[in-house]
PDB file of C-alpha atoms in Angstrom:
ATOM      1  CA  MET A   1       0.000   0.000   0.000  1.00 50.00           C
ATOM      2  CA  ARG A   2       1.200   3.467  -0.782  1.00 59.00           C
ATOM      3  CA  PRO A   3       1.975   5.837   2.048  1.00 58.00           C
ATOM      4  CA  ALA A   4      -0.189   8.614   0.548  1.00 58.00           C
ATOM      5  CA  ALA A   5      -3.247   6.424   0.354  1.00 60.00           C
ATOM      6  CA  PHE A   6      -2.775   5.260   3.956  1.00 60.00           C
ATOM      7  CA  ILE A   7      -2.549   8.788   5.253  1.00 64.00           C
ATOM      8  CA  THR A   8      -5.594   9.819   3.280  1.00 64.00           C
ATOM      9  CA  GLY A   9      -7.627   6.928   4.789  1.00 66.00           C
ATOM     10  CA  ILE A  10      -6.583   7.752   8.355  1.00 67.00           C
ATOM     11  CA  THR A  11      -7.447  11.388   7.822  1.00 66.00           C
ATOM     12  CA  GLY A  12     -10.935  10.534   6.504  1.00 65.00           C
ATOM     13  CA  MET A  13     -11.673   8.276   9.453  1.00 73.00           C
ATOM     14  CA  ALA A  14     -10.611  11.006  11.852  1.00 66.00           C
ATOM     15  CA  VAL A  15     -12.904  13.484  10.106  1.00 61.00           C
ATOM     16  CA  VAL A  16     -15.883  11.079  10.278  1.00 61.00           C
ATOM     17  CA  ALA A  17     -15.241  10.379  13.962  1.00 65.00           C
ATOM     18  CA  GLY A  18     -15.073  14.111  14.635  1.00 66.00           C
ATOM     19  CA  LEU A  19     -18.340  14.691  12.855  1.00 66.00           C
ATOM     20  CA  LEU A  20     -20.063  11.937  14.852  1.00 66.00           C
ATOM     21  CA  LEU A  21     -18.820  13.323  18.152  1.00 64.00           C
ATOM     22  CA  ALA A  22     -19.876  16.836  17.200  1.00 58.00           C
ATOM     23  CA  GLY A  23     -23.356  15.648  16.239  1.00 59.00           C
ATOM     24  CA  GLU A  24     -23.789  13.750  19.499  1.00 58.00           C
ATOM     25  CA  ALA A  25     -22.689  16.741  21.490  1.00 54.00           C
ATOM     26  CA  ARG A  26     -25.132  18.974  19.593  1.00 57.00           C
ATOM     27  CA  LEU A  27     -28.015  16.576  20.204  1.00 52.00           C
ATOM     28  CA  GLY A  28     -27.261  16.360  23.936  1.00 52.00           C
ATOM     29  CA  GLY A  29     -26.898  20.128  24.274  1.00 50.00           C
ATOM     30  CA  GLY A  30     -30.228  20.795  22.525  1.00 48.00           C
ATOM     31  CA  THR A  31     -32.218  18.509  24.836  1.00 45.00           C
ATOM     32  CA  ALA A  32     -30.711  20.057  27.947  1.00 44.00           C
ATOM     33  CA  GLY A  33     -31.450  23.538  26.624  1.00 46.00           C
ATOM     34  CA  GLU A  34     -35.049  22.669  25.979  1.00 48.00           C
ATOM     35  CA  GLU A  35     -35.449  21.209  29.476  1.00 45.00           C
ATOM     36  CA  THR A  36     -33.826  24.285  30.981  1.00 44.00           C
ATOM     37  CA  ALA A  37     -36.113  26.605  28.998  1.00 44.00           C
ATOM     38  CA  SER A  38     -39.190  24.633  30.081  1.00 47.00           C
ATOM     39  CA  ALA A  39     -38.209  24.865  33.739  1.00 42.00           C
ATOM     40  CA  GLU A  40     -37.580  28.576  33.442  1.00 46.00           C
ATOM     41  CA  GLU A  41     -40.933  29.182  31.765  1.00 48.00           C
ATOM     42  CA  THR A  42     -42.726  27.207  34.493  1.00 44.00           C
ATOM     43  CA  ALA A  43     -40.968  29.134  37.257  1.00 40.00           C
ATOM     44  CA  THR A  44     -41.726  32.425  35.530  1.00 44.00           C
ATOM     45  CA  ALA A  45     -45.414  31.536  35.182  1.00 43.00           C
ATOM     46  CA  ALA A  46     -45.632  30.546  38.838  1.00 41.00           C
ATOM     47  CA  ALA A  47     -43.933  33.742  39.904  1.00 43.00           C
ATOM     48  CA  ASP A  48     -46.319  35.817  37.793  1.00 47.00           C
ATOM     49  CA  ALA A  49     -49.338  33.958  39.164  1.00 43.00           C
ATOM     50  CA  ALA A  50     -48.374  34.489  42.817  1.00 42.00           C
ATOM     51  CA  PRO A  51     -48.745  38.028  44.280  1.00 43.00           C
ATOM     52  CA  LYS A  52     -45.517  39.916  44.641  1.00 47.00           C
ATOM     53  CA  ALA A  53     -44.131  40.382  48.149  1.00 43.00           C
ATOM     54  CA  GLY A  54     -45.691  43.469  49.750  1.00 43.00           C
ATOM     55  CA  GLY A  55     -48.309  43.796  46.984  1.00 44.00           C
ATOM     56  CA  ARG A  56     -52.155  43.265  47.085  1.00 45.00           C
ATOM     57  CA  ALA A  57     -53.659  40.258  45.363  1.00 43.00           C
ATOM     58  CA  THR A  58     -56.200  41.225  42.740  1.00 46.00           C
ATOM     59  CA  MET A  59     -59.509  39.429  42.167  1.00 48.00           C
ATOM     60  CA  SER A  60     -62.310  39.954  39.724  1.00 51.00           C
ATOM     61  CA  ASP A  61     -65.820  40.987  40.870  1.00 52.00           C
ATOM     62  CA  ASP A  62     -67.315  37.746  39.593  1.00 55.00           C
ATOM     63  CA  ARG A  63     -64.808  35.690  41.543  1.00 51.00           C
ATOM     64  CA  ALA A  64     -65.424  37.649  44.743  1.00 53.00           C
ATOM     65  CA  GLU A  65     -69.204  37.292  44.404  1.00 49.00           C
ATOM     66  CA  MET A  66     -68.892  33.550  43.853  1.00 53.00           C
ATOM     67  CA  ILE A  67     -66.742  33.150  47.000  1.00 48.00           C
ATOM     68  CA  ALA A  68     -69.130  35.278  49.089  1.00 47.00           C
ATOM     69  CA  ARG A  69     -72.117  33.175  48.058  1.00 49.00           C
ATOM     70  CA  SER A  70     -70.272  29.970  48.860  1.00 49.00           C
ATOM     71  CA  VAL A  71     -69.580  31.019  52.468  1.00 43.00           C
ATOM     72  CA  GLU A  72     -72.933  32.795  53.119  1.00 45.00           C
ATOM     73  CA  PRO A  73     -75.288  30.706  55.325  1.00 44.00           C
ATOM     74  CA  THR A  74     -78.428  29.592  53.557  1.00 46.00           C
ATOM     75  CA  ALA A  75     -81.557  31.218  54.968  1.00 45.00           C
ATOM     76  CA  PRO A  76     -84.297  28.806  56.024  1.00 43.00           C
ATOM     77  CA  PRO A  77     -87.363  28.749  53.760  1.00 44.00           C
ATOM     78  CA  SER A  78     -89.568  30.380  56.407  1.00 43.00           C
ATOM     79  CA  GLN A  79     -87.295  33.455  56.515  1.00 46.00           C
ATOM     80  CA  ALA A  80     -86.857  33.870  52.762  1.00 44.00           C
ATOM     81  CA  PRO A  81     -88.192  37.279  51.577  1.00 43.00           C
ATOM     82  CA  SER A  82     -91.206  37.228  49.312  1.00 45.00           C
ATOM     83  CA  ASP A  83     -91.858  40.390  47.302  1.00 47.00           C
ATOM     84  CA  GLY A  84     -91.048  42.655  50.253  1.00 47.00           C
ATOM     85  CA  VAL A  85     -93.769  41.204  52.497  1.00 44.00           C
ATOM     86  CA  ALA A  86     -92.608  40.119  55.919  1.00 47.00           C
ATOM     87  CA  PRO A  87     -93.424  36.452  56.575  1.00 45.00           C
ATOM     88  CA  LYS A  88     -95.878  35.644  59.328  1.00 44.00           C
ATOM     89  CA  PRO A  89     -94.586  33.663  62.303  1.00 43.00           C
ATOM     90  CA  ALA A  90     -95.415  30.016  61.937  1.00 41.00           C
ATOM     91  CA  ASP A  91     -96.443  29.731  65.554  1.00 43.00           C
ATOM     92  CA  ALA A  92     -98.713  32.781  65.621  1.00 38.00           C
ATOM     93  CA  PRO A  93    -102.041  31.772  67.140  1.00 40.00           C
ATOM     94  CA  GLN A  94    -105.005  32.111  64.863  1.00 43.00           C
ATOM     95  CA  GLN A  95    -107.922  34.057  66.184  1.00 42.00           C
ATOM     96  CA  ALA A  96    -111.347  32.565  65.872  1.00 39.00           C
ATOM     97  CA  GLU A  97    -113.401  34.391  63.301  1.00 42.00           C
ATOM     98  CA  THR A  98    -117.016  35.285  63.922  1.00 40.00           C
ATOM     99  CA  PRO A  99    -119.525  36.631  61.417  1.00 44.00           C
ATOM    100  CA  ALA A 100    -119.519  40.410  61.156  1.00 46.00           C
ATOM    101  CA  GLY A 101    -121.959  42.153  63.433  1.00 45.00           C
ATOM    102  CA  GLU A 102    -122.541  39.128  65.649  1.00 44.00           C
ATOM    103  CA  THR A 103    -121.722  39.110  69.344  1.00 43.00           C
ATOM    104  CA  ALA A 104    -121.871  36.454  71.955  1.00 40.00           C
ATOM    105  CA  SER A 105    -125.433  36.236  73.157  1.00 45.00           C
ATOM    106  CA  PRO A 106    -125.939  36.632  76.913  1.00 52.00           C
ATOM    107  CA  ALA A 107    -127.440  33.899  79.001  1.00 64.00           C
ATOM    108  CA  THR A 108    -131.152  33.601  78.289  1.00 84.00           C
ATOM    109  CA  LYS A 109    -133.457  34.896  81.002  1.00 84.00           C
ATOM    110  CA  LYS A 110    -136.736  33.204  81.806  1.00 90.00           C
ATOM    111  CA  ALA A 111    -139.735  34.056  83.955  1.00 91.00           C
ATOM    112  CA  VAL A 112    -139.249  32.651  87.447  1.00 90.00           C
ATOM    113  CA  GLU A 113    -142.014  32.675  90.069  1.00 93.00           C
ATOM    114  CA  LEU A 114    -140.871  33.950  93.446  1.00 92.00           C
ATOM    115  CA  ALA A 115    -143.121  33.480  96.473  1.00 92.00           C
ATOM    116  CA  ARG A 116    -143.841  35.878  99.337  1.00 91.00           C
ATOM    117  CA  PRO A 117    -141.568  38.822  98.456  1.00 94.00           C
ATOM    118  CA  MET A 118    -140.632  41.265 101.212  1.00 95.00           C
ATOM    119  CA  VAL A 119    -140.644  44.985 100.323  1.00 97.00           C
ATOM    120  CA  ASP A 120    -137.461  46.800 101.371  1.00 97.00           C
ATOM    121  CA  ASN A 121    -138.553  50.028  99.691  1.00 97.00           C
ATOM    122  CA  ALA A 122    -140.438  51.191  96.611  1.00 97.00           C
ATOM    123  CA  GLY A 123    -138.158  49.458  94.121  1.00 97.00           C
ATOM    124  CA  ILE A 124    -136.337  46.653  95.970  1.00 97.00           C
ATOM    125  CA  LEU A 125    -137.735  43.270  96.931  1.00 97.00           C
ATOM    126  CA  SER A 126    -136.045  40.648  99.077  1.00 94.00           C
ATOM    127  CA  PHE A 127    -136.398  36.873  99.202  1.00 92.00           C
ATOM    128  CA  GLY A 128    -134.539  35.746 102.282  1.00 88.00           C
ATOM    129  CA  GLU A 129    -130.919  36.843 101.760  1.00 88.00           C
ATOM    130  CA  ARG A 130    -131.461  37.541  98.062  1.00 91.00           C
ATOM    131  CA  ARG A 131    -132.379  41.031  96.924  1.00 94.00           C
ATOM    132  CA  LEU A 132    -133.892  42.134  93.626  1.00 95.00           C
ATOM    133  CA  GLN A 133    -134.177  45.634  92.176  1.00 96.00           C
ATOM    134  CA  ILE A 134    -137.057  46.415  89.829  1.00 97.00           C
ATOM    135  CA  ALA A 135    -135.785  47.543  86.411  1.00 97.00           C
ATOM    136  CA  GLY A 136    -136.495  50.981  84.929  1.00 97.00           C
ATOM    137  CA  ILE A 137    -136.913  52.952  88.178  1.00 97.00           C
ATOM    138  CA  VAL A 138    -134.748  54.437  90.926  1.00 97.00           C
ATOM    139  CA  PRO A 139    -135.728  52.828  94.278  1.00 97.00           C
ATOM    140  CA  THR A 140    -137.251  55.399  96.639  1.00 98.00           C
ATOM    141  CA  PRO A 141    -135.447  55.426 100.015  1.00 97.00           C
ATOM    142  CA  THR A 142    -137.758  54.886 102.976  1.00 97.00           C
ATOM    143  CA  ASP A 143    -136.383  58.014 104.713  1.00 97.00           C
ATOM    144  CA  ARG A 144    -137.226  60.358 101.852  1.00 97.00           C
ATOM    145  CA  ILE A 145    -139.257  63.456 102.818  1.00 97.00           C
ATOM    146  CA  CYS A 146    -141.472  65.281 100.339  1.00 96.00           C
ATOM    147  CA  GLY A 147    -143.508  68.517 100.356  1.00 92.00           C
ATOM    148  CA  PRO A 148    -142.722  72.151 101.140  1.00 91.00           C
ATOM    149  CA  THR A 149    -141.679  73.402 104.558  1.00 89.00           C
ATOM    150  CA  GLY A 150    -144.513  73.119 107.005  1.00 89.00           C
ATOM    151  CA  ARG A 151    -146.250  70.486 104.918  1.00 91.00           C
ATOM    152  CA  GLN A 152    -143.585  67.834 104.670  1.00 94.00           C
ATOM    153  CA  TRP A 153    -144.508  64.185 104.821  1.00 96.00           C
ATOM    154  CA  PRO A 154    -142.651  60.785 104.821  1.00 96.00           C
ATOM    155  CA  CYS A 155    -143.177  59.995 101.141  1.00 96.00           C
ATOM    156  CA  GLY A 156    -140.471  57.293 101.120  1.00 97.00           C
ATOM    157  CA  MET A 157    -142.249  55.243 103.781  1.00 97.00           C
ATOM    158  CA  MET A 158    -145.598  55.843 102.115  1.00 96.00           C
ATOM    159  CA  ALA A 159    -144.181  54.593  98.766  1.00 97.00           C
ATOM    160  CA  LYS A 160    -142.979  51.393 100.466  1.00 97.00           C
ATOM    161  CA  THR A 161    -146.390  50.901 102.053  1.00 96.00           C
ATOM    162  CA  ALA A 162    -148.164  51.408  98.712  1.00 96.00           C
ATOM    163  CA  LEU A 163    -146.077  48.672  97.041  1.00 97.00           C
ATOM    164  CA  ARG A 164    -146.494  46.334 100.004  1.00 96.00           C
ATOM    165  CA  LEU A 165    -150.273  46.761  99.885  1.00 96.00           C
ATOM    166  CA  LEU A 166    -150.233  45.991  96.161  1.00 97.00           C
ATOM    167  CA  LEU A 167    -148.323  42.732  96.604  1.00 96.00           C
ATOM    168  CA  ARG A 168    -149.879  41.500  99.873  1.00 93.00           C
ATOM    169  CA  ASN A 169    -147.354  38.631 100.023  1.00 89.00           C
ATOM    170  CA  ARG A 170    -148.461  37.254  96.682  1.00 95.00           C
ATOM    171  CA  SER A 171    -145.968  35.571  94.348  1.00 95.00           C
ATOM    172  CA  VAL A 172    -144.337  37.608  91.605  1.00 96.00           C
ATOM    173  CA  SER A 173    -142.797  36.539  88.293  1.00 96.00           C
ATOM    174  CA  CYS A 174    -139.326  37.942  87.533  1.00 95.00           C
ATOM    175  CA  ASP A 175    -137.007  37.524  84.543  1.00 95.00           C
ATOM    176  CA  LEU A 176    -133.909  35.714  85.844  1.00 92.00           C
ATOM    177  CA  GLU A 177    -131.043  33.596  84.584  1.00 88.00           C
ATOM    178  CA  THR A 178    -131.071  31.519  87.769  1.00 84.00           C
ATOM    179  CA  VAL A 179    -133.062  31.347  91.008  1.00 81.00           C
ATOM    180  CA  GLU A 180    -129.832  31.207  93.026  1.00 84.00           C
ATOM    181  CA  TRP A 181    -128.186  34.644  92.843  1.00 84.00           C
ATOM    182  CA  LYS A 182    -125.842  36.132  95.416  1.00 83.00           C
ATOM    183  CA  GLU A 183    -125.695  39.865  94.672  1.00 86.00           C
ATOM    184  CA  THR A 184    -128.571  42.248  94.063  1.00 90.00           C
ATOM    185  CA  VAL A 185    -129.892  41.762  90.533  1.00 92.00           C
ATOM    186  CA  THR A 186    -131.882  44.253  88.463  1.00 94.00           C
ATOM    187  CA  THR A 187    -134.692  42.871  86.331  1.00 95.00           C
ATOM    188  CA  ALA A 188    -138.359  43.212  85.427  1.00 96.00           C
ATOM    189  CA  CYS A 189    -141.007  41.727  87.714  1.00 96.00           C
ATOM    190  CA  ARG A 190    -144.741  41.319  87.352  1.00 97.00           C
ATOM    191  CA  LEU A 191    -147.723  40.667  89.580  1.00 97.00           C
ATOM    192  CA  GLY A 192    -149.962  38.744  87.258  1.00 94.00           C
ATOM    193  CA  SER A 193    -150.017  40.948  84.156  1.00 94.00           C
ATOM    194  CA  GLU A 194    -149.102  44.145  86.064  1.00 96.00           C
ATOM    195  CA  ASP A 195    -145.500  45.263  85.572  1.00 97.00           C
ATOM    196  CA  LEU A 196    -144.223  46.531  88.927  1.00 98.00           C
ATOM    197  CA  GLY A 197    -141.882  49.130  87.416  1.00 97.00           C
ATOM    198  CA  SER A 198    -144.664  50.612  85.311  1.00 98.00           C
ATOM    199  CA  TRP A 199    -147.035  50.664  88.292  1.00 98.00           C
ATOM    200  CA  LEU A 200    -144.549  52.548  90.481  1.00 98.00           C
ATOM    201  CA  ALA A 201    -143.788  55.108  87.733  1.00 98.00           C
ATOM    202  CA  GLU A 202    -147.444  55.661  86.776  1.00 97.00           C
ATOM    203  CA  ASN A 203    -148.475  56.236  90.382  1.00 97.00           C
ATOM    204  CA  GLY A 204    -145.516  58.496  91.138  1.00 97.00           C
ATOM    205  CA  TRP A 205    -143.966  56.286  93.805  1.00 98.00           C
ATOM    206  CA  ALA A 206    -140.557  56.027  92.063  1.00 98.00           C
ATOM    207  CA  GLU A 207    -138.572  58.152  89.630  1.00 97.00           C
ATOM    208  CA  PRO A 208    -137.352  56.654  86.321  1.00 97.00           C
ATOM    209  CA  THR A 209    -133.714  55.849  85.584  1.00 96.00           C
ATOM    210  CA  ALA A 210    -131.909  57.775  82.840  1.00 94.00           C
ATOM    211  CA  GLY A 211    -133.137  56.631  79.443  1.00 94.00           C
ATOM    212  CA  SER A 212    -135.837  54.445  80.951  1.00 95.00           C
ATOM    213  CA  PRO A 213    -138.927  53.713  78.814  1.00 96.00           C
ATOM    214  CA  LEU A 214    -140.926  54.662  81.930  1.00 97.00           C
ATOM    215  CA  THR A 215    -139.873  58.324  81.700  1.00 97.00           C
ATOM    216  CA  SER A 216    -143.094  59.458  80.007  1.00 97.00           C
ATOM    217  CA  ALA A 217    -145.250  57.629  82.546  1.00 97.00           C
ATOM    218  CA  ALA A 218    -143.357  59.242  85.436  1.00 97.00           C
ATOM    219  CA  GLU A 219    -143.733  62.683  83.833  1.00 97.00           C
ATOM    220  CA  LYS A 220    -147.494  62.215  83.605  1.00 97.00           C
ATOM    221  CA  ALA A 221    -147.581  61.277  87.294  1.00 97.00           C
ATOM    222  CA  ARG A 222    -145.601  64.405  88.185  1.00 96.00           C
ATOM    223  CA  GLN A 223    -147.946  66.645  86.230  1.00 97.00           C
ATOM    224  CA  ALA A 224    -150.932  64.974  87.895  1.00 96.00           C
ATOM    225  CA  GLY A 225    -149.420  65.417  91.374  1.00 95.00           C
ATOM    226  CA  LYS A 226    -149.399  61.716  92.161  1.00 96.00           C
ATOM    227  CA  GLY A 227    -147.279  59.938  94.730  1.00 96.00           C
ATOM    228  CA  LEU A 228    -143.996  61.718  95.472  1.00 97.00           C
ATOM    229  CA  TYR A 229    -145.185  64.782  93.528  1.00 96.00           C
ATOM    230  CA  GLY A 230    -148.397  65.347  95.497  1.00 94.00           C
ATOM    231  CA  ASP A 231    -149.531  66.121  99.017  1.00 91.00           C
ATOM    232  CA  ASP A 232    -149.618  63.820 101.998  1.00 90.00           C
ATOM    233  CA  PRO A 233    -152.316  61.283 101.123  1.00 86.00           C
ATOM    234  CA  ARG A 234    -153.219  60.955 104.815  1.00 82.00           C
ATOM    235  CA  ARG A 235    -154.742  64.417 104.721  1.00 81.00           C
ATOM    236  CA  ASN A 236    -157.205  63.571 102.016  1.00 69.00           C
TER     237      ASN A 236
END
């Protein structure tokens, strides 16, 4: 073999080996560069995403509203607003409704026959310990004195005597809720068909109460000079 050819072959092999080594080095350097660039980009993105030291984190309005709703306690259904009208308490007691204009009717009174009434005065009867005032009139006290000076007379005692003579211990019928009452009751009483209140007013032995239907009858008795409005009947 010629020396020139040998040298040329060695030189070519050296060149090929150098090219292979250079290519391998280039391939290895490129991969490392790409990995380094990827790591740097990731770190940069993370740094940009995190708030800078000493700075305020920013947040969009939508994000803030979403977080606020997630932590806000849910109101119970009974407290949920409805068109601005306050809800009624669930435990509020319901009042009983009654038809308009109607009121509770009082206990029904009935005619009760009472035997042997005692006359306390012209307007009050007693049955043992129970006392009853005749409706529509003001009872005339037994110590009442009538007439002008010099002609006065015991009209209160005379009024009591007039009622006692009318009754003569006979039974009377009175409108009562019960025959067992404890306090003095005021009601209408009759002797047969004669109303005792009307009889006292018509004969002038008792004055009417305010607004009593017996007012006109008492006024007629006053104009006629009957009973309390007249002279001492013992002088007639």
